[in-house]
Amino acid sequence: KSQEQLKREVAQAAVAYIRPFFGADAVIGVGTGSTADLFIDELAKHKAEFAGAVASSERSAARLREHGVRVLDLDETDRPLPVYVDGADEINPLLQMVKGGGGAHTREKIVAAASERFVCIVDETKCVDLLGRFAIPLEVIPMAVPIVMRKVAALGAIATLRAGFTTDNGNPILDVAGMQLADAREMETTMNAIAGVVTCGLFALEPATVVMVARQEGVDIRER
Ligand code: DER
């Protein structure tokens, strides 16, 4: 099976998994990326079974609207979202993740925090034992780029400005490589504490609730 086929299979499995959370007033949290895109395509087939969706990026909001799915802002919801579905760049056995490959991790972390459970959908290439092979994205306030680069260097890692990219919030991203991530929680806390960092792409303090992994032989579901 191609990677596209694997992503589509886990997207379909995710819709089946979250159907118990549908209902007339259910609002679904939706992530960003190529796997999330396929999830949106599958979710939209059931748009009559839930009230609407909160998107973690303009890209996902546009795709939802193209399918005729009602898109709400978080301040239009009066309770936690029952479920948030999103991909990841890496996920470990503790369901801790590196995210932000698509540059949307700030709003992804916000919508995930507003949700009661996080269903991570990946193909098998994203499953790792140790996080950090994939650079950790940091969304940074523009004026802070030089000092964050220096602080990251002092931590023994290397920050690279993601050229020609700004997030939906208008901020640049620094991709941080070479972090030793034996303790991802401590690293997330450390990077969050650097002045000027808006959000780091480590989801370790708040890992996923369940991960659905598309493999050649089928989709594995693992709960935390
Ligand atoms: O940017 C993100 O956080 C995306 O969810 C990313 O981590 C996964 O993107 P993909 O599904 O295109 O691999």
Tab-separated table of C-alpha atoms and ligand atoms in Angstrom:
chain	number	residue	atom	x	y	z
A	1	LYS	CA	0.000	0.000	0.000
A	2	SER	CA	1.191	3.531	-0.792
A	3	GLN	CA	1.603	6.088	1.993
A	4	GLU	CA	-1.440	7.907	0.574
A	5	GLN	CA	-3.463	4.681	0.836
A	6	LEU	CA	-2.261	4.156	4.426
A	7	LYS	CA	-3.228	7.733	5.352
A	8	ARG	CA	-6.672	7.301	3.806
A	9	GLU	CA	-7.223	4.061	5.716
A	10	VAL	CA	-6.372	5.623	9.064
A	11	ALA	CA	-8.558	8.638	8.217
A	12	GLN	CA	-11.497	6.316	7.563
A	13	ALA	CA	-10.770	4.364	10.742
A	14	ALA	CA	-10.700	7.609	12.734
A	15	VAL	CA	-14.164	8.611	11.523
A	16	ALA	CA	-15.506	5.204	12.549
A	17	TYR	CA	-13.759	5.545	15.937
A	18	ILE	CA	-15.236	8.981	16.726
A	19	ARG	CA	-18.809	8.329	15.525
A	20	PRO	CA	-19.989	7.647	19.131
A	21	PHE	CA	-19.126	11.308	19.835
A	22	PHE	CA	-21.351	12.639	17.050
A	23	GLY	CA	-24.648	14.318	17.860
A	24	ALA	CA	-26.720	17.383	17.030
A	25	ASP	CA	-24.560	19.661	19.194
A	26	ALA	CA	-21.212	17.890	18.791
A	27	VAL	CA	-18.311	20.038	17.563
A	28	ILE	CA	-15.268	18.123	16.287
A	29	GLY	CA	-11.700	19.448	16.621
A	30	VAL	CA	-9.752	19.067	13.376
A	31	GLY	CA	-5.984	19.164	12.884
A	32	THR	CA	-3.735	20.161	9.993
A	33	GLY	CA	-1.626	18.297	7.482
A	34	SER	CA	-1.927	15.767	4.676
A	35	THR	CA	-3.367	13.062	6.941
A	36	ALA	CA	-5.782	15.547	8.523
A	37	ASP	CA	-6.818	16.593	5.005
A	38	LEU	CA	-7.899	13.019	4.243
A	39	PHE	CA	-9.659	12.852	7.617
A	40	ILE	CA	-11.588	16.006	6.663
A	41	ASP	CA	-12.628	14.399	3.367
A	42	GLU	CA	-13.958	11.341	5.237
A	43	LEU	CA	-15.495	13.346	8.119
A	44	ALA	CA	-17.424	15.555	5.684
A	45	LYS	CA	-19.374	12.516	4.442
A	46	HIS	CA	-21.039	12.511	7.890
A	47	LYS	CA	-21.544	16.270	8.250
A	48	ALA	CA	-25.273	15.807	8.941
A	49	GLU	CA	-24.405	13.805	12.090
A	50	PHE	CA	-22.641	16.595	14.039
A	51	ALA	CA	-22.981	20.366	14.494
A	52	GLY	CA	-19.684	21.542	13.058
A	53	ALA	CA	-15.902	21.647	13.448
A	54	VAL	CA	-13.204	23.826	14.967
A	55	ALA	CA	-10.172	23.957	12.649
A	56	SER	CA	-6.539	24.329	13.741
A	57	SER	CA	-5.544	26.275	10.620
A	58	GLU	CA	-6.895	28.365	7.754
A	59	ARG	CA	-5.904	25.476	5.486
A	60	SER	CA	-8.142	23.023	7.358
A	61	ALA	CA	-10.949	25.563	7.747
A	62	ALA	CA	-10.965	26.109	3.979
A	63	ARG	CA	-11.047	22.368	3.246
A	64	LEU	CA	-13.927	21.859	5.697
A	65	ARG	CA	-15.906	24.716	4.122
A	66	GLU	CA	-15.294	23.319	0.628
A	67	HIS	CA	-17.125	20.208	1.842
A	68	GLY	CA	-19.955	22.300	3.308
A	69	VAL	CA	-18.984	21.557	6.927
A	70	ARG	CA	-19.843	24.356	9.373
A	71	VAL	CA	-16.642	25.835	10.815
A	72	LEU	CA	-16.803	27.453	14.262
A	73	ASP	CA	-14.299	29.476	16.260
A	74	LEU	CA	-13.481	28.188	19.739
A	75	ASP	CA	-15.370	31.122	21.285
A	76	GLU	CA	-18.533	29.852	19.605
A	77	THR	CA	-18.383	26.615	21.618
A	78	ASP	CA	-19.794	26.517	25.119
A	79	ARG	CA	-18.152	23.285	26.315
A	80	PRO	CA	-15.027	21.200	25.641
A	81	LEU	CA	-14.942	19.492	22.271
A	82	PRO	CA	-15.536	15.744	22.641
A	83	VAL	CA	-12.624	14.851	20.368
A	84	TYR	CA	-9.687	16.353	18.444
A	85	VAL	CA	-8.235	14.440	15.494
A	86	ASP	CA	-4.802	15.303	14.073
A	87	GLY	CA	-1.637	13.851	12.619
A	88	ALA	CA	1.917	14.039	13.938
A	89	ASP	CA	5.444	14.107	12.595
A	90	GLU	CA	6.625	11.658	15.260
A	91	ILE	CA	4.859	9.729	18.049
A	92	ASN	CA	6.469	7.522	20.711
A	93	PRO	CA	5.075	4.642	22.809
A	94	LEU	CA	3.928	7.151	25.473
A	95	LEU	CA	1.859	8.869	22.759
A	96	GLN	CA	4.058	11.959	23.107
A	97	MET	CA	4.402	13.715	19.760
A	98	VAL	CA	6.461	16.055	17.673
A	99	LYS	CA	4.148	18.232	15.603
A	100	GLY	CA	4.396	21.393	13.560
A	101	GLY	CA	5.734	20.075	10.280
A	102	GLY	CA	2.868	22.007	8.716
A	103	GLY	CA	3.513	25.062	10.882
A	104	ALA	CA	0.136	24.938	12.633
A	105	HIS	CA	1.186	23.586	16.026
A	106	THR	CA	0.144	26.662	18.054
A	107	ARG	CA	-3.531	26.427	17.093
A	108	GLU	CA	-3.305	22.611	17.082
A	109	LYS	CA	-2.155	22.683	20.712
A	110	ILE	CA	-4.942	25.147	21.567
A	111	VAL	CA	-7.737	23.130	19.951
A	112	ALA	CA	-6.314	19.918	21.427
A	113	ALA	CA	-6.322	21.596	24.869
A	114	ALA	CA	-9.987	22.514	24.332
A	115	SER	CA	-10.855	18.867	23.596
A	116	GLU	CA	-11.580	15.952	25.926
A	117	ARG	CA	-9.530	13.467	23.923
A	118	PHE	CA	-6.891	13.606	21.203
A	119	VAL	CA	-7.007	10.939	18.504
A	120	CYS	CA	-3.684	10.944	16.656
A	121	ILE	CA	-3.761	9.465	13.150
A	122	VAL	CA	-0.488	8.410	11.570
A	123	ASP	CA	1.026	5.987	9.126
A	124	GLU	CA	3.661	3.634	10.495
A	125	THR	CA	6.567	5.846	9.375
A	126	LYS	CA	5.726	8.313	12.189
A	127	CYS	CA	6.166	5.793	15.033
A	128	VAL	CA	9.507	6.189	16.843
A	129	ASP	CA	10.961	5.055	20.163
A	130	LEU	CA	12.799	8.331	20.779
A	131	LEU	CA	11.453	11.724	19.699
A	132	GLY	CA	13.728	14.278	18.101
A	133	ARG	CA	14.898	12.817	14.795
A	134	PHE	CA	12.356	15.274	13.335
A	135	ALA	CA	13.321	18.865	14.200
A	136	ILE	CA	11.143	20.474	16.892
A	137	PRO	CA	9.345	23.542	15.490
A	138	LEU	CA	9.124	26.645	17.676
A	139	GLU	CA	6.697	29.430	16.799
A	140	VAL	CA	8.527	32.600	17.850
A	141	ILE	CA	7.657	36.290	18.119
A	142	PRO	CA	9.656	37.986	15.290
A	143	MET	CA	11.796	40.220	17.518
A	144	ALA	CA	12.855	37.204	19.609
A	145	VAL	CA	14.409	35.166	16.754
A	146	PRO	CA	18.026	36.109	17.604
A	147	ILE	CA	17.751	35.443	21.332
A	148	VAL	CA	15.864	32.169	20.880
A	149	MET	CA	18.561	30.993	18.459
A	150	ARG	CA	21.202	31.808	21.065
A	151	LYS	CA	19.288	30.067	23.872
A	152	VAL	CA	18.786	26.965	21.728
A	153	ALA	CA	22.508	26.896	20.901
A	154	ALA	CA	23.251	27.122	24.630
A	155	LEU	CA	21.106	23.985	25.028
A	156	GLY	CA	23.390	22.228	22.544
A	157	ALA	CA	20.924	22.254	19.641
A	158	ILE	CA	20.694	24.172	16.359
A	159	ALA	CA	17.764	26.419	15.360
A	160	THR	CA	17.084	27.081	11.676
A	161	LEU	CA	14.653	29.753	10.494
A	162	ARG	CA	11.958	28.173	8.287
A	163	ALA	CA	12.590	30.292	5.185
A	164	GLY	CA	9.742	32.322	3.709
A	165	PHE	CA	7.176	30.961	6.157
A	166	THR	CA	4.895	32.662	8.633
A	167	THR	CA	2.175	30.941	10.666
A	168	ASP	CA	-1.549	31.823	10.591
A	169	ASN	CA	-0.630	34.072	13.524
A	170	GLY	CA	1.957	35.934	11.430
A	171	ASN	CA	5.003	34.567	13.280
A	172	PRO	CA	8.174	32.863	11.999
A	173	ILE	CA	9.127	29.299	12.899
A	174	LEU	CA	12.522	28.077	14.089
A	175	ASP	CA	13.120	24.365	13.527
A	176	VAL	CA	15.331	23.001	16.310
A	177	ALA	CA	17.510	19.992	15.537
A	178	GLY	CA	19.818	18.002	17.770
A	179	MET	CA	17.779	18.163	20.971
A	180	GLN	CA	18.355	15.081	23.131
A	181	LEU	CA	14.803	14.083	23.985
A	182	ALA	CA	15.121	11.300	26.529
A	183	ASP	CA	12.749	13.308	28.705
A	184	ALA	CA	10.413	15.048	26.281
A	185	ARG	CA	8.336	16.573	29.098
A	186	GLU	CA	11.357	18.354	30.558
A	187	MET	CA	12.402	19.519	27.087
A	188	GLU	CA	8.932	20.896	26.340
A	189	THR	CA	8.959	22.783	29.640
A	190	THR	CA	12.457	24.129	28.899
A	191	MET	CA	11.584	25.329	25.399
A	192	ASN	CA	8.262	26.810	26.514
A	193	ALA	CA	10.204	28.874	29.069
A	194	ILE	CA	12.453	30.591	26.504
A	195	ALA	CA	11.333	34.227	26.252
A	196	GLY	CA	9.773	34.842	22.825
A	197	VAL	CA	8.657	31.271	22.163
A	198	VAL	CA	4.904	31.196	21.467
A	199	THR	CA	4.535	27.409	21.223
A	200	CYS	CA	6.919	24.491	20.853
A	201	GLY	CA	5.966	21.538	18.688
A	202	LEU	CA	6.491	18.987	21.440
A	203	PHE	CA	3.208	17.480	22.691
A	204	ALA	CA	4.655	15.610	25.673
A	205	LEU	CA	3.074	17.291	28.706
A	206	GLU	CA	-0.298	16.629	27.038
A	207	PRO	CA	0.170	13.516	24.873
A	208	ALA	CA	-2.473	11.991	22.618
A	209	THR	CA	-5.246	9.923	24.222
A	210	VAL	CA	-5.180	7.301	21.483
A	211	VAL	CA	-3.086	6.696	18.394
A	212	MET	CA	-4.333	4.981	15.252
A	213	VAL	CA	-1.495	3.624	13.125
A	214	ALA	CA	-2.015	2.538	9.520
A	215	ARG	CA	0.187	-0.441	8.729
A	216	GLN	CA	0.354	-2.650	5.641
A	217	GLU	CA	-1.711	-5.302	7.458
A	218	GLY	CA	-4.311	-2.876	8.820
A	219	VAL	CA	-4.910	-0.105	11.383
A	220	ASP	CA	-3.622	-0.564	14.962
A	221	ILE	CA	-5.344	1.329	17.777
A	222	ARG	CA	-3.383	2.014	20.981
A	223	GLU	CA	-4.833	3.896	23.952
A	224	ARG	CA	-2.694	5.618	26.563
B	1	DER	O1	1.960	20.179	11.290
B	1	DER	C1	1.465	19.250	11.928
B	1	DER	O2	1.463	19.200	13.182
B	1	DER	C2	0.917	18.080	11.169
B	1	DER	O3	-0.097	17.448	11.919
B	1	DER	C3	2.053	17.106	10.938
B	1	DER	O4	2.603	16.835	12.159
B	1	DER	C4	1.588	15.830	10.250
B	1	DER	O5	1.435	16.146	8.921
B	1	DER	P1	1.231	14.984	7.814
B	1	DER	O6	-0.056	14.281	8.201
B	1	DER	O7	1.136	15.737	6.539
B	1	DER	O8	2.430	14.085	7.894
